[in-house]
Coordinates of C-alpha atoms and ligand atoms in Angstrom, one line a residue:
X82 CA 5.4 20.6 35.5
X83 CA 3.9 21.2 39.0
X84 CA 0.4 22.8 39.2
X85 CA 1.2 25.4 41.8
X86 CA -2.4 26.7 41.9
X87 CA -3.7 23.2 42.8
X88 CA -1.1 23.1 45.6
X89 CA -2.3 26.6 46.8
X90 CA -6.0 25.7 46.8
X91 CA -5.2 22.6 48.9
X92 CA -4.3 24.9 51.8
X93 CA -6.9 26.7 54.0
X94 CA -5.6 30.2 53.3
X95 CA -5.3 29.5 49.6
X96 CA -8.9 28.1 49.6
X97 CA -10.2 31.1 51.4
X98 CA -8.5 33.6 49.1
X99 CA -9.4 31.9 45.8
X100 CA -13.0 31.5 47.0
X101 CA -13.2 35.2 47.9
X102 CA -11.9 36.1 44.5
X103 CA -14.3 33.7 42.7
X104 CA -11.5 31.7 41.2
X105 CA -11.7 27.9 40.3
X106 CA -11.6 25.5 43.2
X107 CA -9.9 22.3 42.0
X108 CA -9.9 19.3 44.4
X109 CA -6.8 17.1 44.3
X110 CA -8.0 14.0 42.5
X111 CA -7.7 10.6 44.2
X112 CA -6.0 8.2 41.9
X113 CA -5.4 4.4 42.2
X114 CA -2.7 3.2 44.5
X115 CA -1.9 -0.3 45.7
X116 CA -2.9 0.8 49.2
X117 CA -6.1 2.4 48.1
X118 CA -7.4 0.5 45.0
X119 CA -11.1 1.2 45.5
X120 CA -13.4 4.1 46.2
X121 CA -14.1 2.8 49.7
X122 CA -17.3 3.6 51.6
X123 CA -20.7 2.6 50.4
X124 CA -22.4 2.8 47.0
X125 CA -26.0 3.5 46.4
X126 CA -28.0 1.6 43.8
X127 CA -31.0 3.4 42.4
X128 CA -33.5 1.8 40.1
X129 CA -36.6 3.0 38.3
X130 CA -39.9 1.1 38.8
X131 CA -39.4 -1.4 36.0
X132 CA -35.6 -1.7 36.2
X133 CA -34.5 -5.1 34.7
X134 CA -31.1 -5.2 36.3
X135 CA -31.7 -4.4 40.0
X136 CA -30.6 -7.8 41.3
X137 CA -27.8 -8.3 38.8
X138 CA -26.4 -4.9 39.6
X139 CA -26.5 -5.5 43.3
X140 CA -24.6 -8.7 42.8
X141 CA -22.1 -7.0 40.5
X142 CA -21.4 -4.1 42.8
X143 CA -21.0 -6.5 45.7
X144 CA -18.5 -8.5 43.7
X145 CA -16.6 -5.3 43.0
X146 CA -16.3 -4.5 46.7
X147 CA -18.4 -1.4 46.3
X148 CA -20.7 -2.2 49.3
X149 CA -24.0 -1.5 47.6
X150 CA -27.1 -0.5 49.4
X151 CA -30.5 0.6 48.1
X152 CA -31.2 3.0 51.0
X153 CA -29.3 6.3 50.9
X154 CA -26.2 6.2 53.1
X155 CA -25.1 9.4 54.7
X156 CA -22.3 10.0 52.2
X157 CA -22.1 7.5 49.3
X158 CA -18.9 7.3 47.4
X159 CA -20.8 6.2 44.3
X160 CA -24.3 6.3 43.0
X161 CA -25.5 4.0 40.2
X162 CA -28.8 4.7 38.6
X163 CA -30.4 2.1 36.2
X164 CA -32.3 4.2 33.6
X165 CA -32.1 1.6 30.9
X166 CA -35.9 1.3 30.5
X167 CA -36.6 5.0 30.7
X168 CA -38.6 5.7 27.5
X169 CA -41.1 8.5 28.3
X170 CA -40.9 12.0 29.8
X171 CA -42.8 10.7 32.8
X172 CA -40.2 8.1 33.4
X173 CA -37.5 10.8 32.9
X174 CA -39.1 12.6 35.9
X175 CA -38.1 9.5 38.0
X176 CA -34.5 10.1 37.1
X177 CA -34.8 13.6 38.6
X178 CA -36.7 12.3 41.6
X179 CA -34.1 9.6 42.4
X180 CA -31.0 11.7 42.0
X181 CA -32.2 15.1 43.3
X182 CA -32.2 14.1 47.0
X183 CA -28.8 12.4 46.9
X184 CA -26.6 14.5 44.7
X185 CA -25.4 16.8 47.5
X186 CA -24.5 13.8 49.7
X187 CA -22.0 12.2 47.3
X188 CA -18.5 12.3 48.8
X189 CA -15.6 14.3 47.4
X190 CA -14.0 12.3 44.5
X191 CA -17.2 10.3 44.3
X192 CA -18.9 8.9 41.2
X193 CA -22.3 9.0 39.6
X194 CA -23.0 6.5 36.9
X195 CA -26.3 6.5 35.0
X196 CA -27.0 3.4 32.9
X197 CA -28.9 4.0 29.7
X198 CA -29.9 2.1 26.6
X199 CA -28.9 2.5 23.0
X200 CA -31.3 4.7 21.0
X201 CA -34.0 2.7 19.3
X202 CA -34.4 4.0 15.7
X203 CA -37.9 2.6 15.6
X204 CA -39.1 4.6 18.7
X205 CA -38.6 8.4 18.6
X206 CA -40.0 8.7 22.2
X207 CA -37.4 6.3 23.5
X208 CA -34.7 8.0 21.5
X209 CA -35.6 11.4 22.6
X210 CA -35.7 10.4 26.3
X211 CA -32.5 8.3 26.2
X212 CA -30.8 11.2 24.3
X213 CA -32.1 13.5 27.1
X214 CA -30.1 11.5 29.6
X215 CA -26.9 12.6 27.7
X216 CA -27.7 16.3 28.2
X217 CA -28.6 15.5 31.8
X218 CA -25.4 13.7 32.7
X219 CA -23.1 16.1 30.9
X220 CA -24.8 19.0 32.8
X221 CA -24.6 17.2 36.1
X222 CA -20.9 16.5 35.6
X223 CA -20.4 20.2 35.2
X224 CA -22.3 21.0 38.4
X225 CA -20.8 18.4 40.7
X226 CA -17.4 19.9 41.7
X227 CA -15.1 18.5 44.5
X228 CA -13.5 16.0 42.2
X229 CA -16.8 14.2 41.7
X230 CA -17.6 12.7 38.2
X231 CA -20.7 11.6 36.3
X232 CA -20.9 9.4 33.2
X233 CA -23.6 7.8 31.1
X234 CA -23.1 4.1 30.1
X235 CA -25.3 2.8 27.4
X236 CA -25.8 -1.0 27.8
X237 CA -27.1 -2.8 24.8
X238 CA -27.5 -6.3 26.3
X239 CA -27.1 -8.1 29.6
X240 CA -25.5 -5.9 32.3
X241 CA -22.5 -8.2 32.3
X242 CA -21.3 -6.5 29.1
X243 CA -20.8 -3.4 31.2
X244 CA -18.7 -5.0 33.9
X245 CA -15.2 -3.8 32.9
X246 CA -16.6 -0.3 32.3
X247 CA -18.4 -0.2 35.7
X248 CA -15.2 -1.5 37.4
X249 CA -13.3 1.3 35.7
X250 CA -15.7 4.1 36.4
X251 CA -16.4 3.1 40.0
X252 CA -12.8 3.2 40.9
X253 CA -10.1 5.9 41.4
X254 CA -8.7 4.8 37.9
X255 CA -11.2 7.0 36.2
X256 CA -10.4 10.2 38.1
X257 CA -10.0 12.4 35.0
X258 CA -12.9 10.9 33.0
X259 CA -16.2 12.8 33.4
X260 CA -19.1 13.9 31.4
X261 CA -18.6 11.0 29.0
X262 CA -21.1 8.8 27.2
X263 CA -19.9 5.2 26.7
X264 CA -21.6 2.4 24.9
X265 CA -20.6 -1.1 26.0
X266 CA -20.7 -4.3 24.0
X267 CA -21.3 -5.9 21.6
X268 CA -21.1 -9.3 23.3
X269 CA -18.2 -10.4 21.0
X270 CA -16.1 -7.5 22.3
X271 CA -16.4 -8.7 25.9
X272 CA -14.1 -11.1 27.6
X273 CA -14.2 -11.4 31.4
X274 CA -10.7 -12.0 32.9
X275 CA -10.3 -14.7 35.5
X276 CA -8.6 -12.2 37.9
X277 CA -9.8 -8.6 37.8
X278 CA -6.7 -7.5 39.8
X279 CA -4.5 -8.6 36.8
X280 CA -7.0 -8.4 33.9
X281 CA -4.3 -8.5 31.2
X282 CA -2.3 -11.5 32.6
X283 CA -0.9 -13.6 29.8
X284 CA -1.4 -10.9 27.2
X285 CA 1.4 -9.3 25.1
X286 CA 1.3 -5.6 24.4
X287 CA 3.2 -3.1 22.2
X288 CA 3.1 0.6 23.0
X289 CA 4.5 3.1 20.5
X290 CA 6.2 6.3 21.7
X291 CA 6.9 4.8 25.1
X292 CA 10.3 6.2 26.0
X293 CA 8.6 9.0 28.0
X294 CA 5.4 10.9 28.8
X295 CA 2.0 9.2 28.3
X296 CA 3.4 6.2 26.4
X297 CA 5.7 5.4 29.3
X298 CA 2.8 5.6 31.7
X299 CA 0.7 3.3 29.5
X300 CA 3.5 0.7 29.4
X301 CA 3.7 0.9 33.2
X302 CA -0.1 0.4 33.8
X303 CA -0.4 -2.4 31.2
X304 CA 2.5 -4.1 33.0
X305 CA 0.8 -3.5 36.4
X306 CA -2.3 -5.1 34.9
X307 CA -0.4 -8.2 33.9
X308 CA 0.7 -7.7 30.3
X309 CA 4.2 -8.4 28.9
X310 CA 5.1 -5.2 27.2
X311 CA 7.3 -4.3 24.2
X312 CA 8.1 -0.5 24.2
X313 CA 8.8 1.2 20.9
X314 CA 10.3 4.6 20.2
X315 CA 12.6 6.4 17.7
X316 CA 16.2 5.2 17.7
X317 CA 17.5 8.5 19.1
X318 CA 15.4 7.8 22.3
X319 CA 17.1 4.5 22.7
X320 CA 18.6 5.2 26.1
X321 CA 15.3 6.3 27.7
X322 CA 13.6 3.4 25.9
X323 CA 16.0 0.9 27.3
X324 CA 15.5 2.4 30.8
X325 CA 11.7 2.0 30.6
X326 CA 12.0 -1.6 29.3
X327 CA 14.4 -2.6 32.0
X328 CA 12.2 -1.0 34.7
X329 CA 9.1 -2.9 33.5
X330 CA 10.8 -6.1 32.6
X331 CA 9.7 -5.6 29.0
X332 CA 11.5 -5.4 25.6
X333 CA 12.8 -2.3 23.9
X334 CA 12.1 -1.9 20.1
X335 CA 13.9 1.2 18.7
X336 CA 12.1 1.9 15.5
X337 CA 10.8 5.0 13.7
X338 CA 7.1 4.1 13.2
X339 CA 7.0 5.9 9.9
X340 CA 9.6 3.5 8.4
X341 CA 7.9 1.9 5.3
X342 CA 8.5 -1.6 6.7
X343 CA 7.6 -0.7 10.4
X344 CA 4.7 -3.3 10.5
X345 CA 6.9 -6.1 9.3
X346 CA 9.7 -5.1 11.7
X347 CA 7.3 -5.1 14.6
X348 CA 6.0 -8.6 13.6
X349 CA 9.6 -9.9 13.4
X350 CA 10.5 -8.4 16.8
X351 CA 7.5 -10.0 18.7
X352 CA 7.4 -13.5 20.3
X353 CA 6.0 -16.2 17.9
X354 CA 2.5 -16.1 19.3
X355 CA 2.0 -12.5 18.2
X356 CA 0.3 -9.5 19.8
X357 CA -2.8 -9.1 21.9
X358 CA -2.7 -5.3 22.6
X359 CA -1.5 -2.6 20.2
X360 CA -1.4 0.9 21.6
X361 CA -0.7 3.7 19.0
X362 CA 0.6 6.4 21.3
X363 CA 3.5 8.0 19.4
X364 CA 2.6 11.5 18.3
X365 CA 4.3 14.8 17.5
X366 CA 3.2 18.5 17.1
X367 CA 4.7 21.0 14.7
X368 CA 2.4 24.0 15.3
X369 CA 1.9 27.0 12.9
X370 CA -1.1 28.7 11.6
X371 CA -2.0 27.3 8.1
X372 CA -0.8 30.5 6.4
X373 CA 2.7 29.9 7.9
X374 CA 2.8 26.2 7.7
X375 CA 5.1 24.7 5.1
X376 CA 4.5 21.3 3.5
X377 CA 7.2 19.6 5.7
X378 CA 5.5 20.7 8.9
X379 CA 2.2 19.4 7.6
X380 CA 3.4 16.0 6.4
X381 CA 5.7 15.3 9.3
X382 CA 2.7 15.4 11.7
X383 CA 0.4 13.5 9.4
X384 CA 3.0 10.9 8.8
X385 CA 3.5 10.0 12.5
X386 CA 0.1 10.7 13.9
X387 CA -2.1 9.2 11.2
X388 CA -0.4 7.5 8.2
X389 CA 1.9 5.3 10.3
X390 CA -1.1 4.3 12.5
X391 CA -3.1 3.3 9.4
X392 CA -0.3 1.4 7.7
X393 CA 1.0 -0.5 10.7
X394 CA -2.6 -1.4 11.8
X395 CA -3.3 -2.8 8.3
X396 CA -0.1 -4.8 8.3
X397 CA -0.5 -6.2 11.8
X398 CA -4.1 -7.2 11.1
X399 CA -3.4 -8.6 7.6
X400 CA -0.5 -10.8 8.8
X401 CA -2.5 -12.0 11.8
X402 CA 0.2 -10.6 14.2
X403 CA -2.7 -9.2 16.3
X404 CA -4.4 -12.3 17.5
X405 CA -8.2 -13.0 17.7
X406 CA -9.3 -11.4 20.9
X407 CA -6.8 -8.6 20.3
X408 CA -7.3 -4.9 21.2
X409 CA -6.2 -1.8 19.3
X410 CA -6.2 1.4 21.3
X411 CA -5.2 4.6 19.3
X412 CA -4.5 8.0 20.8
X413 CA -6.6 10.9 19.4
X414 CA -6.9 14.3 21.1
X415 CA -9.6 16.8 22.0
X416 CA -7.9 18.9 19.4
X417 CA -9.2 16.4 16.8
X418 CA -12.7 17.0 18.1
X419 CA -12.7 20.8 18.8
X420 CA -9.9 22.0 16.4
X421 CA -7.2 24.3 17.7
X422 CA -5.6 27.4 16.2
X423 CA -2.1 26.7 15.0
X424 CA -2.8 22.9 14.8
X425 CA -4.5 22.3 11.5
X426 CA -2.0 19.4 10.9
X427 CA -2.3 17.9 14.4
X428 CA -6.1 18.2 14.6
X429 CA -6.4 16.7 11.1
X430 CA -4.3 13.7 12.2
X431 CA -6.2 13.3 15.4
X432 CA -9.6 13.6 13.8
X433 CA -8.4 11.0 11.3
X434 CA -7.8 8.6 14.2
X435 CA -11.4 9.0 15.3
X436 CA -12.5 8.3 11.7
X437 CA -10.3 5.2 11.5
X438 CA -11.8 3.8 14.7
X439 CA -15.3 4.5 13.6
X440 CA -14.9 2.7 10.3
X441 CA -12.5 -0.1 11.1
X442 CA -13.9 -1.2 14.5
X443 CA -16.9 -3.2 13.3
X444 CA -15.0 -4.9 10.5
X445 CA -11.9 -5.7 12.6
X446 CA -14.2 -7.3 15.2
X447 CA -16.2 -9.3 12.6
X448 CA -13.2 -10.4 10.5
X449 CA -10.4 -10.6 13.1
X450 CA -12.1 -10.7 16.5
X451 CA -10.2 -7.5 17.3
X452 CA -11.7 -4.4 19.0
X453 CA -10.6 -0.9 18.0
X454 CA -11.1 2.1 20.3
X455 CA -9.4 5.4 21.0
X456 CA -8.6 7.7 23.9
X457 CA -8.8 11.4 23.3
X458 CA -6.7 13.2 26.0
X459 CA -7.4 16.8 26.9
X460 CA -4.8 18.9 28.8
X461 CA -2.3 16.4 30.2
X462 CA 0.7 17.5 32.3
X463 CA 3.6 16.3 30.0
X464 CA 6.7 17.8 28.3
X465 CA 4.4 18.5 25.3
X466 CA 2.1 20.8 27.4
X467 CA 5.0 22.2 29.5
X468 CA 6.2 23.8 26.3
X469 CA 2.9 25.7 25.9
X470 CA 3.1 29.5 26.7
X471 CA 2.2 30.1 30.5
X472 CA -1.1 31.9 30.0
X473 CA -2.4 29.4 27.5
X474 CA -1.2 26.6 29.7
X475 CA -3.0 28.0 32.7
X476 CA -6.2 28.3 30.6
X477 CA -5.9 24.8 29.3
X478 CA -5.5 23.4 32.9
X479 CA -8.6 25.2 34.3
X480 CA -11.1 25.1 31.4
X481 CA -12.6 21.8 32.4
X482 CA -15.1 20.6 35.0
X483 CA -12.3 19.4 37.4
X484 CA -10.4 22.7 37.0
X485 CA -7.0 21.0 36.6
X486 CA -4.8 19.2 34.1
X487 CA -4.8 15.4 33.9
X488 CA -1.7 13.2 34.5
X489 CA -0.2 10.7 32.0
X490 CA -1.5 7.9 34.3
X491 CA -5.1 9.0 33.7
X492 CA -4.7 8.3 30.0
X493 CA -2.9 5.1 30.8
X494 CA -5.7 3.8 33.1
X495 CA -8.3 4.5 30.3
X496 CA -6.0 2.8 27.7
X497 CA -5.7 -0.3 29.9
X498 CA -9.5 -0.4 30.5
X499 CA -10.0 -0.3 26.7
X500 CA -7.3 -3.0 26.2
X501 CA -9.4 -5.3 28.4
X502 CA -12.3 -5.2 25.9
X503 CA -15.9 -4.7 26.7
X504 CA -16.6 -2.1 24.0
X505 CA -15.8 -1.3 20.3
X506 CA -15.6 1.8 18.1
X507 CA -15.6 4.2 21.1
X508 CA -13.5 7.3 21.4
X509 CA -13.2 8.1 25.1
X510 CA -12.2 11.6 26.2
X511 CA -9.8 11.8 29.1
X512 CA -10.1 15.5 29.6
X513 CA -11.9 16.3 32.9
X514 CA -14.8 17.3 30.6
X515 CA -12.9 20.0 28.8
X516 CA -14.9 22.9 27.5
X517 CA -13.2 22.5 24.1
X518 CA -15.4 20.5 21.7
X519 CA -17.8 19.7 24.5
Ligands
NAI273 P1 5.7 13.1 24.2 O1 6.3 14.1 23.1 O2 6.1 13.3 25.6 O3 6.0 11.6 23.8 C1 5.7 11.1 22.4 C2 6.7 10.0 22.2 O4 6.5 9.6 20.8 C3 8.2 10.5 22.3 O5 8.9 9.6 23.1 C4 8.6 10.4 20.9 O6 10.0 10.1 20.7 C5 7.7 9.3 20.3 N1 7.7 9.4 18.8 C6 7.6 10.5 18.1 N2 7.7 10.2 16.7 C7 7.9 8.9 16.7 C8 8.1 8.0 15.6 N3 8.1 8.4 14.3 N4 8.3 6.7 15.8 C9 8.3 6.2 17.1 N5 8.1 7.1 18.2 C10 7.9 8.4 18.0 O7 4.1 13.3 24.0 P2 2.9 12.9 25.1 O8 2.4 14.2 25.7 O9 3.3 11.8 26.0 O10 1.8 12.4 24.0 C11 1.6 11.1 23.7 C12 0.4 11.0 22.8 O11 -0.8 11.6 23.4 C13 0.6 11.7 21.5 O12 -0.1 10.9 20.4 C14 -0.1 13.0 21.7 O13 -0.5 13.6 20.4 C15 -1.3 12.6 22.5 N6 -1.9 13.7 23.3 C16 -1.2 14.3 24.3 C17 -1.8 15.4 25.0 C18 -1.1 16.1 26.1 O14 -1.7 17.0 26.7 N7 0.2 15.8 26.4 C19 -3.2 15.8 24.7 C20 -3.8 15.0 23.6 C21 -3.2 14.0 23.0

C-alpha cells in the first residue's frame, strides 16, 4: 500500500505545510540498486587515542569502496568511530569530542557506525562505559533525521570479523536498520566470500512462506546474492509459488510447514548435497484479545510461527541436511519484544523465536558449524499491514526514527546479510528504530 504522506513530504509545498504543522518529516530512503550499490561520497574514520584498528579499518573501508579519510570532509556519507578501547568516563568524553563537530555534516541517508567491545564481566568500569555507548548510539539514532542511521557494532576479536556487518551497515542495504546494537563473531561464525558482490554464490537456500510478501523478497535477494533458492509455501498458494520460482530460476516446494513430516519432505526435495541457508519466514496472524481468543486461534498461530520452526529446525540439523557452515535465519517481530494488544498468540510465538535463537545458536555452531540468528521486522508495508485499520496503520508507520514503514526488501537485505555469517545468536530489528519495545 502506497505511503501517500511520504509522497506528500517529498514535494516542496508538502514539506512546507507539514513543517509548519509540526508533523513528522520522513526522508525517502535510498535503497540498493544495481546502478547505485554503494553510499557514494567519502567516509570519515575517527579513532580514539589508543585505537588498535586504525590502519586495518582504513584498509577495510578502502576495499569496500567507501573512500575513507581521517580529516573531516565537507559532507561525509558515513562516519565510523572506533571506540573499542573506551573503558573510562574520560575516554568516553573523546567519543563526544570526535562526533560532536561532524554530526551535522553527515549527508542525508548517511551512516554513523560506532565500534565497541563486548562487556568485560571482570571490569565494571569498562562494562559501564561500553554499555554507555549503547544509550549514546540509540539516542543519536533518534536525533539524526533525514534518513540517516546510527548503529553500535561490538567487535570481540580482530576487526575482520566485522567485515560483513560493516559492508551491510555502510551500504544502502541497511536503509531501515537503525539504533541497533550488533555483536559480531565468534571467529567460527565468520566466512569471507571470495566475491563480495555475490557473497552467497554456490550456496543453496530454502525460504518458507515465499509465495508473496517478505518471503518473496527474501528469495529474490538471496538469488541476487548468488544462492540457488527453493521456495516453500502452502499448497493453496501453488500458483504464486510457481511464478516466484520461475522468475528466480529456483524450485517450488508446495508444503504446509506444520505437516508432521515437513522436515523429512524438505530433505527429500533438496538436491543431494543438502542445504546451506534456511530462512523461516512463514507466519500468520489471528488477532483477538485473550478474552475473545478461542483455542483454535491460539494454536493455529503457535503451530505455524513457532512449533513448525522448532521441529523442522531440529529435523534438518539432526539429519545433517543443513551442512556445516550453514546459516539459519528465523523471523521474529517487534511484537515479540514489545507485546501488542490483540496479539498474545502472535507475540508469544515471535518471542519464542528469540528464545530459540538465544539457546540454540551456541550449540548449533559448536555441534554442527551452523549459525542461528533472527530478524525482527517492525512495520513493513505488506498485505499483512495493509489489513490493519487506517489510523493504527498510520501510527505504526510514523512511530519510528525514520517516520515511515519499511519495505519487504529491507527485511530481505538483513536476512541475506545474516545468511552470509559473521555473527551468531543475534536478533536484529529491522524497524527504523520503532518506539515499540525500544
Ligand atoms: P504474508 O502473509 O504476506 O506472507 C506469509 C506467507 O507465509 C504467505 O505466503 C503464506 O501462505 C505463508 N504461510 C502461512 N502459513 C504457512 C504454512 N503453514 N506453511 C507454509 N507457508 C505458510 O506475511 P508477511 O508480511 O510477508 O510476513 C512474513 C513474515 O514476517 C511472517 O513471519 C511475519 O510474522 C513476519 N513479520 C511481518 C511484519 C510486517 O509488518 N509485515 C512485521 C513483523 C514480522
